[in-house]
XYZ file of C-alpha atoms in Angstrom:
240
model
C -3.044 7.777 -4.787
C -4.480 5.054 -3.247
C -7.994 5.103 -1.790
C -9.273 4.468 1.745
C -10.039 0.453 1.565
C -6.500 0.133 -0.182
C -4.955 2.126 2.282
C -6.553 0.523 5.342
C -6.148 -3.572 3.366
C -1.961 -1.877 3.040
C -2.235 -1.258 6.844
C -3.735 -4.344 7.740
C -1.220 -6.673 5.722
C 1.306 -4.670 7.801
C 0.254 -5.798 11.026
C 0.122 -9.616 9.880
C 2.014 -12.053 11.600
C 1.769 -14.290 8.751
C 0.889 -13.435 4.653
C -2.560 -13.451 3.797
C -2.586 -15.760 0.933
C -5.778 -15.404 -1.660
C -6.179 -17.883 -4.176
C -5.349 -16.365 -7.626
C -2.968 -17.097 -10.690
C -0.006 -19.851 -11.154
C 1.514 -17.884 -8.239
C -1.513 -16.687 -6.578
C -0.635 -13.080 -7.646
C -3.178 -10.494 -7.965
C -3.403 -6.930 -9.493
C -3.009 -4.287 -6.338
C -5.135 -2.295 -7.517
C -8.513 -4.622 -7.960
C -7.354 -7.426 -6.317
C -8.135 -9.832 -9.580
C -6.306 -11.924 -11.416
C -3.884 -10.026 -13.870
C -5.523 -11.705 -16.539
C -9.148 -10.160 -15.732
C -7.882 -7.085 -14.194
C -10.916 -4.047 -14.132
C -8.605 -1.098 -13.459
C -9.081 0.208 -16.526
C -12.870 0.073 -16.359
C -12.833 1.635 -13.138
C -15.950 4.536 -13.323
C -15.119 8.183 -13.188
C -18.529 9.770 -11.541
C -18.956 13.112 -9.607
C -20.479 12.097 -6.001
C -21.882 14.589 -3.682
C -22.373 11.954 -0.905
C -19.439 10.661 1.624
C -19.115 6.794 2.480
C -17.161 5.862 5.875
C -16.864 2.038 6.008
C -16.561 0.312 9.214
C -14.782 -2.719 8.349
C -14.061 -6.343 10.149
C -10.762 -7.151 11.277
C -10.204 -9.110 7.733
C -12.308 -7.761 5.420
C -9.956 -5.602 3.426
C -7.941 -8.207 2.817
C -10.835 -10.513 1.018
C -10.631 -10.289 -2.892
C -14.214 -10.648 -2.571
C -14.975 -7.767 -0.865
C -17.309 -5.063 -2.357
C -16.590 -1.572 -0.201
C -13.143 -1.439 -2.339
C -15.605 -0.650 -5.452
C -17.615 1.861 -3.488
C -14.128 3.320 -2.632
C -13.296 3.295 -6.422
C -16.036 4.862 -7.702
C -16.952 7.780 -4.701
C -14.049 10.101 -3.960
C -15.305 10.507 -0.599
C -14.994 7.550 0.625
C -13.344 6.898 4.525
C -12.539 3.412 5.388
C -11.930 2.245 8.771
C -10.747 -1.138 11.043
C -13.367 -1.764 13.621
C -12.667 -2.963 16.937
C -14.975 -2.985 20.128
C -12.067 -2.027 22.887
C -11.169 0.999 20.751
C -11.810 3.822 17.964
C -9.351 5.816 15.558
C -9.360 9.038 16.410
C -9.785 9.853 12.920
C -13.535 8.284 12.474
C -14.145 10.376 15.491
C -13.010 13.432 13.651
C -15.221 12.947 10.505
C -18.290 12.087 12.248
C -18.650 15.292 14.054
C -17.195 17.698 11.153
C -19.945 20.153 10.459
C -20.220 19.284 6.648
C -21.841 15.810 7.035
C -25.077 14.568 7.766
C -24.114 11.070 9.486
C -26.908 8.122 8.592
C -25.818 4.497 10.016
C -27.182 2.004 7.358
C -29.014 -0.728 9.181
C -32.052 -2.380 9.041
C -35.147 -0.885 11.150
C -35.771 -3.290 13.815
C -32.344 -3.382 15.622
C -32.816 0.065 16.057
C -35.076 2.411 18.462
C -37.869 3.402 16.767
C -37.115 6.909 17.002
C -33.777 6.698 15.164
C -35.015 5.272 12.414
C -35.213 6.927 8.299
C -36.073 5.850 5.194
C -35.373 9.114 3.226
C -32.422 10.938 3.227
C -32.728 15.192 3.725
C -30.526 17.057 1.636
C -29.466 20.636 2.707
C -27.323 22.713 0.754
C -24.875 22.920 4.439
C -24.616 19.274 4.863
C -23.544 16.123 3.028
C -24.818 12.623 3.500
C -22.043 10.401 4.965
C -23.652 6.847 4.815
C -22.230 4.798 7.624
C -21.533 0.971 5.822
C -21.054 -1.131 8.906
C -18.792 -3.809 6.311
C -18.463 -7.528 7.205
C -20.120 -11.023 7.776
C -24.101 -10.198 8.859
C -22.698 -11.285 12.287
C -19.946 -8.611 12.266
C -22.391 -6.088 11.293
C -24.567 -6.494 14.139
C -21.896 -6.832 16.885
C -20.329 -3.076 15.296
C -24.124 -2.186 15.172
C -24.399 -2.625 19.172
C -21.213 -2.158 20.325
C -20.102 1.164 18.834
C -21.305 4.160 21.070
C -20.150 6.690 18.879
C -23.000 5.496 16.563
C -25.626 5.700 18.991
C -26.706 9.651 18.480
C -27.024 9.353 14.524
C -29.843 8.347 12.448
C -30.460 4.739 11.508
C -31.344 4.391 7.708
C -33.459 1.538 6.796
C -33.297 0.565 3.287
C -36.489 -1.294 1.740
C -35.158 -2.127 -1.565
C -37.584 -4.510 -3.626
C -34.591 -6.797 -6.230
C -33.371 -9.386 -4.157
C -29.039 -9.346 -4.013
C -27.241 -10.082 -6.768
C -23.923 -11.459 -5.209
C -22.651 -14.232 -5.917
C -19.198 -14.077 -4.840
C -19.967 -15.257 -1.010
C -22.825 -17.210 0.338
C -25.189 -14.769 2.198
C -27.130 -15.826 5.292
C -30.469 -14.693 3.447
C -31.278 -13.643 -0.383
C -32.532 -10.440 1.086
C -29.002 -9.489 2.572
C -27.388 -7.069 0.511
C -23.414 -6.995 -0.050
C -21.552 -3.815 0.833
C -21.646 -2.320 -2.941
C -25.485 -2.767 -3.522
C -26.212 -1.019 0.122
C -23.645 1.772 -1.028
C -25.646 2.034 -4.596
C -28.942 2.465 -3.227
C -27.580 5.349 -0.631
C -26.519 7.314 -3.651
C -29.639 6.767 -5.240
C -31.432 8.183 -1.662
C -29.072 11.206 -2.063
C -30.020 11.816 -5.325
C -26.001 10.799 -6.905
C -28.461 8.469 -9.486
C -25.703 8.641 -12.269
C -22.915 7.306 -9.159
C -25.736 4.674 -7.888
C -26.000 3.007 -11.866
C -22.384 2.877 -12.378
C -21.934 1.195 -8.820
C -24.321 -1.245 -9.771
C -23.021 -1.613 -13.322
C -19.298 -1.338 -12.120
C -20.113 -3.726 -9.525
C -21.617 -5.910 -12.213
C -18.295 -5.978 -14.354
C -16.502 -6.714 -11.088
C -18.519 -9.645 -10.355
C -18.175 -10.974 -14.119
C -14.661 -11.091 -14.108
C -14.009 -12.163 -11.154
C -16.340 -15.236 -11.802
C -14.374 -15.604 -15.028
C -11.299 -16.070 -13.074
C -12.185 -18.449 -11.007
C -13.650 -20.886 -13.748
C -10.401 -19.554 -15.834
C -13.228 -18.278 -18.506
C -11.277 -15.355 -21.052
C -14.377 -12.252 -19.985
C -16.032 -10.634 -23.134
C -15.480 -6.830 -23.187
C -17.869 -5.961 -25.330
C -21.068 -8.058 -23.237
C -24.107 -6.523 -21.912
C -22.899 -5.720 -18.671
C -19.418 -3.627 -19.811
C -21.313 -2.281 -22.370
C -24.125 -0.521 -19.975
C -20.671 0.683 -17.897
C -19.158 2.189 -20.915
C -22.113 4.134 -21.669
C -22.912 5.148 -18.413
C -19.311 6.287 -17.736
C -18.750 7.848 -20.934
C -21.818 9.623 -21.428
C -22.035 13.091 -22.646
């Protein structure tokens, strides 16, 4: 079955009045499910962790249709994961539906000062009754903000503020600052929060691989399976 990101990406592609066209192969072609080249596909490397935590993404209008884009590995690796098209004139009834079902714990990842005072976390409280659901709010830093103020069905949830101390490691999109994170290192530092610490290192180390070959591709590089960083997401996946 297809996951969240690929379902909403199918949906979006639907609704095109013209193809989406992402530069790839000879033809441009691209592996559905990892959105790479067929040559440096990662489907097969794709991590198998349990996850207690729940990830909703809030995604811009074209975001699951950019190769680039990181919440499709948070959507590979946690089986929870809900991903949803965000517009400011409307909300999917379903996003309403999971944010007030009883088993999560809603936090809206963003940092501190947008945010009242009052709202505002840095720890995450874990109770056997509720699940964390992280809310990723998933496009440009732009995007981000506009969901951040414009979505009033995030207004009564708590505002997590993450302080991590690496700066990003993406390098597949320029960011507006070194200290803004992509979608996949946000999501691996909420699983660390909730205490999913094996999920959180093979994010980062599937996220890692990700980033390798898809680097790889573009300078048409052959990717070396048996390198430092799919090594540390071999053993972390296939540890005992």
């Amino acid at each position: 079955m297809p996951h969240a990101v690929a379902r909403l990406r199918a949906a979006r592609l639907a609704r095109s009045v013209k193809p989406f066209l992402a530069r790839g192969g000879p033809k441009g072609e691209r592996c559905s499910g990892c959105r790479l080249v067929p040559t440096h596909c990662i489907c097969a490397l794709r991590p198998k962790v349990a996850t207690r935590t729940g990830m909703c993404l809030l995604m811009a209008d074209i975001e699951p249709l950019k190769p680039s884009n990181t919440g499709w590995l948070i959507a590979d690796v946690v089986a929870d994961t809900f991903a949803f098209g965000w517009a400011r004139t409307e909300v999917v009834p379903e996003l309403l539906t999971l944010l007030s079902d009883p088993q999560w714990q809603p936090y809206v990842v963003f940092p501190a000062e947008f945010a009242d005072p009052e709202r505002v976390v840095h720890e995450v409280q874990s109770t056997m009754d509720k699940r964390p659901l992280f809310i990723l709010l998933d496009g440009t830093w732009d995007e981000a903000r506009k969901m951040f103020r414009k979505s009033p069905y995030l207004q009564n949830f708590p505002v997590l503020s993450l302080h991590p101390e690496q700066l990003s490691r993406y390098t597949l999109r320029r960011a507006q600052s070194e200290a803004h994170f992509c979608t996949a290192e946000v999501g691996s530092m909420c699983l660390e929060l909730a205490n999913d610490t094996l999920a959180a290192q093979a994010l980062n180390a599937y996220f890692d691989v990700f980033t390798a070959h898809y680097l790889k591709a573009k300078h048409q590089q052959a990717v070396d399976l048996t390198d430092d960083v799919h090594v540390r997401l071999h053993v972390l996946t296939h540890h005992s």
